[in-house]
Amino acid sequence: MNNLEWYKVKDVHNVVTPALLIYPERIEKNIHKMIGIAGGTEHLRPHIKTHKMAEIIKIQMHRGIHKFKCATLTEAKLLAQCGAEDVLLALQPVGPNIQRFCDLMEQFPNTEFSTITDNETSIEAFDQIASSINKKIALWLDVNNGMDRTGIVPGNKAIELYKAIEKNPNLIAKGLHVYDGHIRESDFDQRKKICDTDFSPVLKLKTDLEKLGIRVENIIAGGTPSFPVHAMRKNIVTSPGTPMLWDAGYGRSFKDLNFLYAAVLLTRIIGKPQQDLLCLDLGHKSVASEMKLPRVDILGLEGSEQIGQSEEHLVVRCKNADNFKVGDVFYAIPIHICPTVSKYPEALTVVDGRVTGAWKVAARDH
């Protein structure tokens, strides 16, 4: 099997479709590249929302990564179960999830947990529950520098919120958390220019706090597209997540990153309704479908057109449909890998063209 056919499975007739395939050797190479871009493991706090798998967490830990970021409490628990030293829940817990977060602190005392906040109401809630359990809760101030999803805009109110955390005896002010997912320019120079411009108010916020005698120990910044930019700064920790598996969406948009595809969907033809149409068993339930078609890059069907998708079916128009028959297999790279992975209970590992095992997608729940 040549390098151009790295994704193919020799014993494919035994694999039920649709299936999620992952390639551990490629994951290892992506992690190595990610560490290199960041300038060392000390500058990394990788996000696990893309893969949600214990095995990939442990590979990173073996490479010297011990700080992680996650989006759900189930992911936080998985990290603790794997022995991660430092876990940031980067989705502000509210309601019963505050208690669930504190339960993890009790259950896994050897893991340092922290989370984010951006408002007075949440700070008061954290204060009350921390007092009731006689434990300090570590908080990062979530800063909005243009994403307009969560976070507080840098300025006087942000200063007052950070001061409120810092002076509260039940809370620990960890630093600033900044996610700039709105920066998606394909050209690196343009992406860097926008990233630097949007980050300047964050640096000013840090400076303004320190002028008041409040030391800001840490800043966590960026996602996958911007982490190479933030890696150029001093004393900034970055949080890429997609590079572990990579996907066609980022592969097309950010060619400068050049990570390897390490996750592939296996699918079969289940129907040929017209002379130029193929129907694959790759519906909404099997691949992320929040974007317009196409939702995958089908290897071997370049130039085809994805014209329809329902829960179990993907209909493709291709000029050479006569060359294929019902039951033939295809391999597809998802446009968006993160929600695709969560649709599968497990991922089949492929090494040297052979299915060697299965890794559980252990943190699918919230």
CSV table of C-alpha atoms in Angstrom, one decimal:
chain,number,residue,atom,x,y,z
A,1,MET,CA,0.0,0.0,0.0
A,2,ASN,CA,1.6,3.3,-1.1
A,3,ASN,CA,1.5,6.5,0.9
A,4,LEU,CA,-1.3,7.9,-1.1
A,5,GLU,CA,-3.5,5.0,0.1
A,6,TRP,CA,-2.5,5.4,3.8
A,7,TYR,CA,-6.2,5.4,4.8
A,8,LYS,CA,-7.2,2.1,3.2
A,9,VAL,CA,-8.1,-1.0,5.3
A,10,LYS,CA,-7.0,-4.4,4.0
A,11,ASP,CA,-9.7,-6.4,5.9
A,12,VAL,CA,-12.4,-3.8,5.1
A,13,HIS,CA,-15.1,-6.5,4.4
A,14,ASN,CA,-15.2,-7.2,8.2
A,15,VAL,CA,-15.9,-3.6,9.1
A,16,VAL,CA,-19.5,-2.5,9.7
A,17,THR,CA,-20.4,0.9,8.1
A,18,PRO,CA,-20.6,3.7,8.8
A,19,ALA,CA,-17.5,3.6,10.9
A,20,LEU,CA,-15.0,6.1,12.4
A,21,LEU,CA,-11.4,5.1,11.7
A,22,ILE,CA,-8.4,6.7,13.4
A,23,TYR,CA,-4.7,6.3,12.8
A,24,PRO,CA,-2.5,6.3,15.9
A,25,GLU,CA,0.7,6.8,14.1
A,26,ARG,CA,-0.6,10.0,12.4
A,27,ILE,CA,-2.0,11.2,15.8
A,28,GLU,CA,1.5,10.8,17.3
A,29,LYS,CA,3.0,12.9,14.4
A,30,ASN,CA,0.3,15.6,14.8
A,31,ILE,CA,1.1,15.8,18.5
A,32,HIS,CA,4.8,16.1,17.8
A,33,LYS,CA,4.1,18.9,15.3
A,34,MET,CA,1.8,20.7,17.7
A,35,ILE,CA,4.4,20.7,20.4
A,36,GLY,CA,7.0,22.0,17.9
A,37,ILE,CA,4.8,24.9,16.8
A,38,ALA,CA,4.0,25.8,20.4
A,39,GLY,CA,7.7,25.8,21.3
A,40,GLY,CA,7.4,23.1,24.0
A,41,THR,CA,4.8,21.4,26.2
A,42,GLU,CA,4.9,24.2,28.8
A,43,HIS,CA,3.1,26.4,26.3
A,44,LEU,CA,0.3,24.0,25.6
A,45,ARG,CA,-3.0,23.3,27.2
A,46,PRO,CA,-4.7,21.1,24.5
A,47,HIS,CA,-8.4,20.9,24.2
A,48,ILE,CA,-9.9,17.4,24.2
A,49,LYS,CA,-13.3,18.2,22.8
A,50,THR,CA,-12.3,17.0,19.4
A,51,HIS,CA,-11.4,13.4,20.3
A,52,LYS,CA,-12.9,12.7,23.8
A,53,MET,CA,-10.7,9.6,24.1
A,54,ALA,CA,-8.6,8.4,27.0
A,55,GLU,CA,-5.9,6.9,24.7
A,56,ILE,CA,-5.2,10.2,23.0
A,57,ILE,CA,-5.0,12.0,26.4
A,58,LYS,CA,-2.5,9.4,27.5
A,59,ILE,CA,-0.4,9.8,24.4
A,60,GLN,CA,-0.2,13.5,25.1
A,61,MET,CA,0.7,12.9,28.7
A,62,HIS,CA,3.5,10.5,27.6
A,63,ARG,CA,4.8,13.4,25.5
A,64,GLY,CA,5.0,15.6,28.6
A,65,ILE,CA,1.7,17.4,28.3
A,66,HIS,CA,-0.1,17.6,31.7
A,67,LYS,CA,-2.4,20.7,31.4
A,68,PHE,CA,-5.6,20.2,29.5
A,69,LYS,CA,-8.7,22.1,28.5
A,70,CYS,CA,-12.2,20.7,28.1
A,71,ALA,CA,-15.8,21.8,27.3
A,72,THR,CA,-17.9,19.4,29.4
A,73,LEU,CA,-17.9,18.0,32.9
A,74,THR,CA,-17.7,14.5,31.4
A,75,GLU,CA,-14.5,15.5,29.6
A,76,ALA,CA,-13.2,16.9,32.8
A,77,LYS,CA,-13.9,13.7,34.6
A,78,LEU,CA,-12.2,11.6,31.9
A,79,LEU,CA,-9.1,13.8,32.2
A,80,ALA,CA,-9.0,13.3,35.9
A,81,GLN,CA,-9.4,9.5,35.5
A,82,CYS,CA,-6.4,9.6,33.1
A,83,GLY,CA,-4.3,11.3,35.8
A,84,ALA,CA,-4.2,14.8,34.3
A,85,GLU,CA,-2.6,17.2,36.7
A,86,ASP,CA,-4.4,20.4,35.6
A,87,VAL,CA,-7.8,20.6,34.0
A,88,LEU,CA,-9.6,23.7,32.9
A,89,LEU,CA,-13.4,23.5,32.2
A,90,ALA,CA,-13.7,26.2,29.6
A,91,LEU,CA,-17.5,26.4,29.6
A,92,GLN,CA,-18.8,28.4,32.6
A,93,PRO,CA,-20.8,26.0,34.8
A,94,VAL,CA,-24.3,27.3,35.9
A,95,GLY,CA,-27.1,25.8,37.9
A,96,PRO,CA,-26.5,22.2,39.0
A,97,ASN,CA,-23.3,22.0,37.0
A,98,ILE,CA,-21.6,24.1,39.6
A,99,GLN,CA,-22.2,21.4,42.2
A,100,ARG,CA,-21.1,18.8,39.7
A,101,PHE,CA,-17.9,20.7,39.1
A,102,CYS,CA,-17.2,20.8,42.9
A,103,ASP,CA,-18.0,17.1,43.1
A,104,LEU,CA,-15.1,16.4,40.7
A,105,MET,CA,-12.8,18.5,43.0
A,106,GLU,CA,-13.8,16.2,45.9
A,107,GLN,CA,-13.6,13.0,43.8
A,108,PHE,CA,-10.2,13.7,42.3
A,109,PRO,CA,-8.1,15.6,44.8
A,110,ASN,CA,-4.9,15.0,42.9
A,111,THR,CA,-6.1,17.0,39.9
A,112,GLU,CA,-6.2,20.8,40.0
A,113,PHE,CA,-9.5,21.9,38.5
A,114,SER,CA,-10.4,25.4,37.3
A,115,THR,CA,-13.1,27.0,35.3
A,116,ILE,CA,-14.1,30.3,33.7
A,117,THR,CA,-16.4,33.1,34.6
A,118,ASP,CA,-17.5,36.4,33.1
A,119,ASN,CA,-20.2,37.9,35.4
A,120,GLU,CA,-21.0,38.9,39.0
A,121,THR,CA,-23.9,36.4,39.4
A,122,SER,CA,-21.6,33.4,38.7
A,123,ILE,CA,-18.9,34.7,41.0
A,124,GLU,CA,-21.4,35.0,43.8
A,125,ALA,CA,-22.6,31.4,43.1
A,126,PHE,CA,-19.0,30.1,43.2
A,127,ASP,CA,-18.3,32.0,46.4
A,128,GLN,CA,-21.4,30.5,48.1
A,129,ILE,CA,-20.7,26.9,47.2
A,130,ALA,CA,-17.0,27.2,47.9
A,131,SER,CA,-17.8,28.4,51.4
A,132,SER,CA,-20.2,25.6,51.9
A,133,ILE,CA,-17.7,22.9,51.0
A,134,ASN,CA,-14.7,24.7,52.6
A,135,LYS,CA,-12.7,24.6,49.4
A,136,LYS,CA,-11.3,27.3,47.2
A,137,ILE,CA,-12.5,27.4,43.5
A,138,ALA,CA,-10.0,28.5,40.9
A,139,LEU,CA,-11.4,30.8,38.3
A,140,TRP,CA,-10.2,32.4,35.0
A,141,LEU,CA,-11.7,35.6,33.8
A,142,ASP,CA,-13.2,34.8,30.4
A,143,VAL,CA,-12.4,37.7,28.1
A,144,ASN,CA,-14.3,38.6,24.9
A,145,ASN,CA,-11.9,40.1,22.4
A,146,GLY,CA,-14.2,39.8,19.4
A,147,MET,CA,-15.8,36.3,19.4
A,148,ASP,CA,-19.0,37.7,21.0
A,149,ARG,CA,-20.0,34.3,22.4
A,150,THR,CA,-19.0,34.4,26.0
A,151,GLY,CA,-16.6,36.6,28.0
A,152,ILE,CA,-16.4,40.2,29.2
A,153,VAL,CA,-15.0,43.0,27.0
A,154,PRO,CA,-11.7,44.4,28.3
A,155,GLY,CA,-12.3,47.5,30.3
A,156,ASN,CA,-13.3,48.8,33.7
A,157,LYS,CA,-16.0,46.2,34.3
A,158,ALA,CA,-13.5,43.5,33.5
A,159,ILE,CA,-11.1,45.0,36.0
A,160,GLU,CA,-13.7,45.1,38.7
A,161,LEU,CA,-14.7,41.4,38.1
A,162,TYR,CA,-11.1,40.3,38.3
A,163,LYS,CA,-10.6,42.3,41.5
A,164,ALA,CA,-13.7,40.6,42.9
A,165,ILE,CA,-12.2,37.2,42.2
A,166,GLU,CA,-8.8,38.1,43.5
A,167,LYS,CA,-10.0,39.6,46.8
A,168,ASN,CA,-12.5,36.8,47.6
A,169,PRO,CA,-11.0,34.3,50.2
A,170,ASN,CA,-13.0,31.5,48.7
A,171,LEU,CA,-11.8,32.0,45.1
A,172,ILE,CA,-8.4,31.8,43.3
A,173,ALA,CA,-7.8,34.2,40.4
A,174,LYS,CA,-5.9,32.1,37.9
A,175,GLY,CA,-5.6,34.6,35.1
A,176,LEU,CA,-7.2,35.5,31.8
A,177,HIS,CA,-8.9,33.1,29.3
A,178,VAL,CA,-9.3,34.3,25.7
A,179,TYR,CA,-10.8,32.4,22.9
A,180,ASP,CA,-10.6,34.1,19.5
A,181,GLY,CA,-12.5,31.6,17.3
A,182,HIS,CA,-13.8,34.4,15.1
A,183,ILE,CA,-10.3,34.8,13.5
A,184,ARG,CA,-10.4,32.4,10.6
A,185,GLU,CA,-8.4,34.1,7.8
A,186,SER,CA,-6.7,31.5,5.6
A,187,ASP,CA,-3.7,33.7,4.9
A,188,PHE,CA,-1.3,33.5,7.9
A,189,ASP,CA,0.0,37.0,7.7
A,190,GLN,CA,-3.6,38.4,7.6
A,191,ARG,CA,-4.6,36.1,10.4
A,192,LYS,CA,-1.6,37.2,12.5
A,193,LYS,CA,-2.4,40.9,11.9
A,194,ILE,CA,-6.0,40.5,13.1
A,195,CYS,CA,-5.0,38.3,16.0
A,196,ASP,CA,-2.4,40.8,17.2
A,197,THR,CA,-4.9,43.7,16.9
A,198,ASP,CA,-7.6,41.9,18.7
A,199,PHE,CA,-5.2,40.7,21.5
A,200,SER,CA,-3.9,44.2,22.3
A,201,PRO,CA,-6.9,45.0,24.5
A,202,VAL,CA,-6.2,41.8,26.5
A,203,LEU,CA,-2.6,42.8,27.1
A,204,LYS,CA,-3.8,46.3,28.1
A,205,LEU,CA,-6.2,44.7,30.6
A,206,LYS,CA,-3.3,42.7,32.1
A,207,THR,CA,-1.2,45.8,32.3
A,208,ASP,CA,-4.0,47.9,33.9
A,209,LEU,CA,-4.6,45.2,36.6
A,210,GLU,CA,-0.9,45.0,37.4
A,211,LYS,CA,-0.8,48.8,37.8
A,212,LEU,CA,-3.4,48.3,40.5
A,213,GLY,CA,-1.0,45.8,42.2
A,214,ILE,CA,-3.0,42.7,41.0
A,215,ARG,CA,-0.6,40.3,39.4
A,216,VAL,CA,-2.0,38.3,36.4
A,217,GLU,CA,-0.1,35.1,36.5
A,218,ASN,CA,-1.4,33.4,33.3
A,219,ILE,CA,-3.1,34.0,30.0
A,220,ILE,CA,-4.6,31.1,28.0
A,221,ALA,CA,-5.3,32.2,24.5
A,222,GLY,CA,-6.5,31.0,21.1
A,223,GLY,CA,-7.8,27.9,19.4
A,224,THR,CA,-6.3,26.0,16.5
A,225,PRO,CA,-6.2,28.7,13.8
A,226,SER,CA,-4.6,31.3,16.1
A,227,PHE,CA,-2.4,29.2,18.3
A,228,PRO,CA,0.7,29.6,16.1
A,229,VAL,CA,0.4,33.3,16.5
A,230,HIS,CA,0.0,33.2,20.3
A,231,ALA,CA,2.9,30.8,20.5
A,232,MET,CA,5.1,33.6,19.4
A,233,ARG,CA,4.3,35.6,22.5
A,234,LYS,CA,6.0,35.3,25.9
A,235,ASN,CA,4.2,33.7,28.8
A,236,ILE,CA,1.1,32.7,26.8
A,237,VAL,CA,-0.4,29.2,26.9
A,238,THR,CA,-2.2,28.0,23.8
A,239,SER,CA,-5.1,25.6,23.4
A,240,PRO,CA,-5.3,23.8,20.1
A,241,GLY,CA,-7.6,20.8,19.8
A,242,THR,CA,-8.4,19.9,16.2
A,243,PRO,CA,-4.7,19.1,15.3
A,244,MET,CA,-4.9,15.7,17.0
A,245,LEU,CA,-7.3,14.4,14.3
A,246,TRP,CA,-7.5,17.3,11.8
A,247,ASP,CA,-10.3,17.7,9.3
A,248,ALA,CA,-11.0,18.8,5.7
A,249,GLY,CA,-12.5,22.1,6.8
A,250,TYR,CA,-9.3,23.3,8.6
A,251,GLY,CA,-7.2,21.5,6.0
A,252,ARG,CA,-8.6,23.7,3.3
A,253,SER,CA,-8.7,26.9,5.3
A,254,PHE,CA,-5.3,26.7,7.1
A,255,LYS,CA,-2.8,25.2,4.7
A,256,ASP,CA,0.1,26.7,6.8
A,257,LEU,CA,-0.7,24.4,9.6
A,258,ASN,CA,-0.4,21.2,7.5
A,259,PHE,CA,-1.4,18.6,10.1
A,260,LEU,CA,-2.1,15.1,8.9
A,261,TYR,CA,-5.6,13.7,8.6
A,262,ALA,CA,-5.9,11.1,11.3
A,263,ALA,CA,-9.6,10.4,11.3
A,264,VAL,CA,-11.6,8.9,8.4
A,265,LEU,CA,-15.1,7.8,7.9
A,266,LEU,CA,-15.7,4.4,6.2
A,267,THR,CA,-19.0,4.2,4.2
A,268,ARG,CA,-20.6,2.0,1.6
A,269,ILE,CA,-22.8,2.4,-1.4
A,270,ILE,CA,-26.3,1.3,-0.4
A,271,GLY,CA,-28.2,2.4,-3.6
A,272,LYS,CA,-27.9,3.7,-7.1
A,273,PRO,CA,-31.3,5.5,-7.7
A,274,GLN,CA,-30.2,7.1,-11.0
A,275,GLN,CA,-27.5,6.4,-13.6
A,276,ASP,CA,-25.4,9.3,-12.2
A,277,LEU,CA,-26.3,8.9,-8.5
A,278,LEU,CA,-24.8,7.0,-5.6
A,279,CYS,CA,-26.3,6.7,-2.2
A,280,LEU,CA,-24.0,6.2,0.7
A,281,ASP,CA,-24.8,5.2,4.3
A,282,LEU,CA,-23.4,8.4,5.7
A,283,GLY,CA,-26.4,10.5,6.9
A,284,HIS,CA,-26.8,13.3,9.5
A,285,LYS,CA,-26.4,10.7,12.3
A,286,SER,CA,-22.9,9.8,11.1
A,287,VAL,CA,-21.2,13.1,10.3
A,288,ALA,CA,-21.3,16.7,11.4
A,289,SER,CA,-24.0,18.4,9.3
A,290,GLU,CA,-24.3,22.0,10.6
A,291,MET,CA,-22.7,23.3,7.4
A,292,LYS,CA,-24.0,23.3,3.9
A,293,LEU,CA,-23.1,20.4,1.6
A,294,PRO,CA,-20.5,19.1,1.1
A,295,ARG,CA,-20.0,17.7,4.6
A,296,VAL,CA,-17.2,15.3,3.7
A,297,ASP,CA,-14.4,15.0,1.2
A,298,ILE,CA,-15.0,11.5,-0.4
A,299,LEU,CA,-11.6,10.0,-1.4
A,300,GLY,CA,-11.9,8.5,-4.8
A,301,LEU,CA,-14.9,10.6,-5.8
A,302,GLU,CA,-13.2,13.8,-6.5
A,303,GLY,CA,-15.3,16.0,-8.7
A,304,SER,CA,-18.5,14.5,-7.5
A,305,GLU,CA,-21.4,16.6,-6.1
A,306,GLN,CA,-23.1,15.9,-2.8
A,307,ILE,CA,-26.7,16.9,-3.5
A,308,GLY,CA,-28.7,15.6,-0.6
A,309,GLN,CA,-28.5,14.1,2.9
A,310,SER,CA,-31.0,12.7,5.4
A,311,GLU,CA,-30.6,10.9,8.7
A,312,GLU,CA,-29.0,7.7,7.2
A,313,HIS,CA,-28.3,8.6,3.6
A,314,LEU,CA,-25.9,10.8,1.6
A,315,VAL,CA,-26.7,11.2,-2.1
A,316,VAL,CA,-23.8,11.9,-4.5
A,317,ARG,CA,-23.9,12.8,-8.2
A,318,CYS,CA,-20.9,11.6,-10.1
A,319,LYS,CA,-20.2,11.1,-13.8
A,320,ASN,CA,-18.6,7.7,-13.4
A,321,ALA,CA,-21.3,6.1,-11.2
A,322,ASP,CA,-21.3,3.1,-13.6
A,323,ASN,CA,-17.9,2.2,-12.3
A,324,PHE,CA,-19.3,1.4,-8.8
A,325,LYS,CA,-21.7,-1.1,-7.4
A,326,VAL,CA,-23.8,-1.5,-4.3
A,327,GLY,CA,-21.6,-2.5,-1.4
A,328,ASP,CA,-18.5,-0.8,-2.6
A,329,VAL,CA,-16.6,1.1,0.1
A,330,PHE,CA,-15.4,4.7,0.2
A,331,TYR,CA,-13.4,6.7,2.7
A,332,ALA,CA,-14.4,10.2,3.6
A,333,ILE,CA,-12.7,13.1,5.5
A,334,PRO,CA,-15.2,15.1,7.6
A,335,ILE,CA,-15.4,18.8,7.1
A,336,HIS,CA,-15.8,19.2,10.9
A,337,ILE,CA,-14.3,16.4,12.9
A,338,CYS,CA,-15.3,17.5,16.5
A,339,PRO,CA,-19.0,16.8,16.4
A,340,THR,CA,-18.5,13.9,14.0
A,341,VAL,CA,-16.5,12.0,16.6
A,342,SER,CA,-19.2,12.4,19.2
A,343,LYS,CA,-21.6,10.5,16.9
A,344,TYR,CA,-19.7,7.3,17.4
A,345,PRO,CA,-19.4,5.1,20.6
A,346,GLU,CA,-15.9,4.1,19.5
A,347,ALA,CA,-13.2,4.6,16.9
A,348,LEU,CA,-11.5,1.7,15.2
A,349,THR,CA,-7.7,2.0,15.2
A,350,VAL,CA,-5.9,1.3,11.9
A,351,VAL,CA,-2.2,0.5,11.8
A,352,ASP,CA,-0.4,-0.7,8.6
A,353,GLY,CA,-3.8,-1.1,6.9
A,354,ARG,CA,-5.2,-3.4,9.6
A,355,VAL,CA,-7.9,-2.7,12.2
A,356,THR,CA,-6.0,-3.3,15.5
A,357,GLY,CA,-8.6,-2.4,18.1
A,358,ALA,CA,-11.2,0.2,19.2
A,359,TRP,CA,-10.8,3.3,21.3
A,360,LYS,CA,-13.9,4.3,23.2
A,361,VAL,CA,-15.2,7.8,22.7
A,362,ALA,CA,-15.5,8.0,26.5
A,363,ALA,CA,-16.7,11.6,27.0
A,364,ARG,CA,-19.6,11.7,24.6
A,365,ASP,CA,-22.1,12.8,27.4
A,366,HIS,CA,-22.2,16.2,29.0
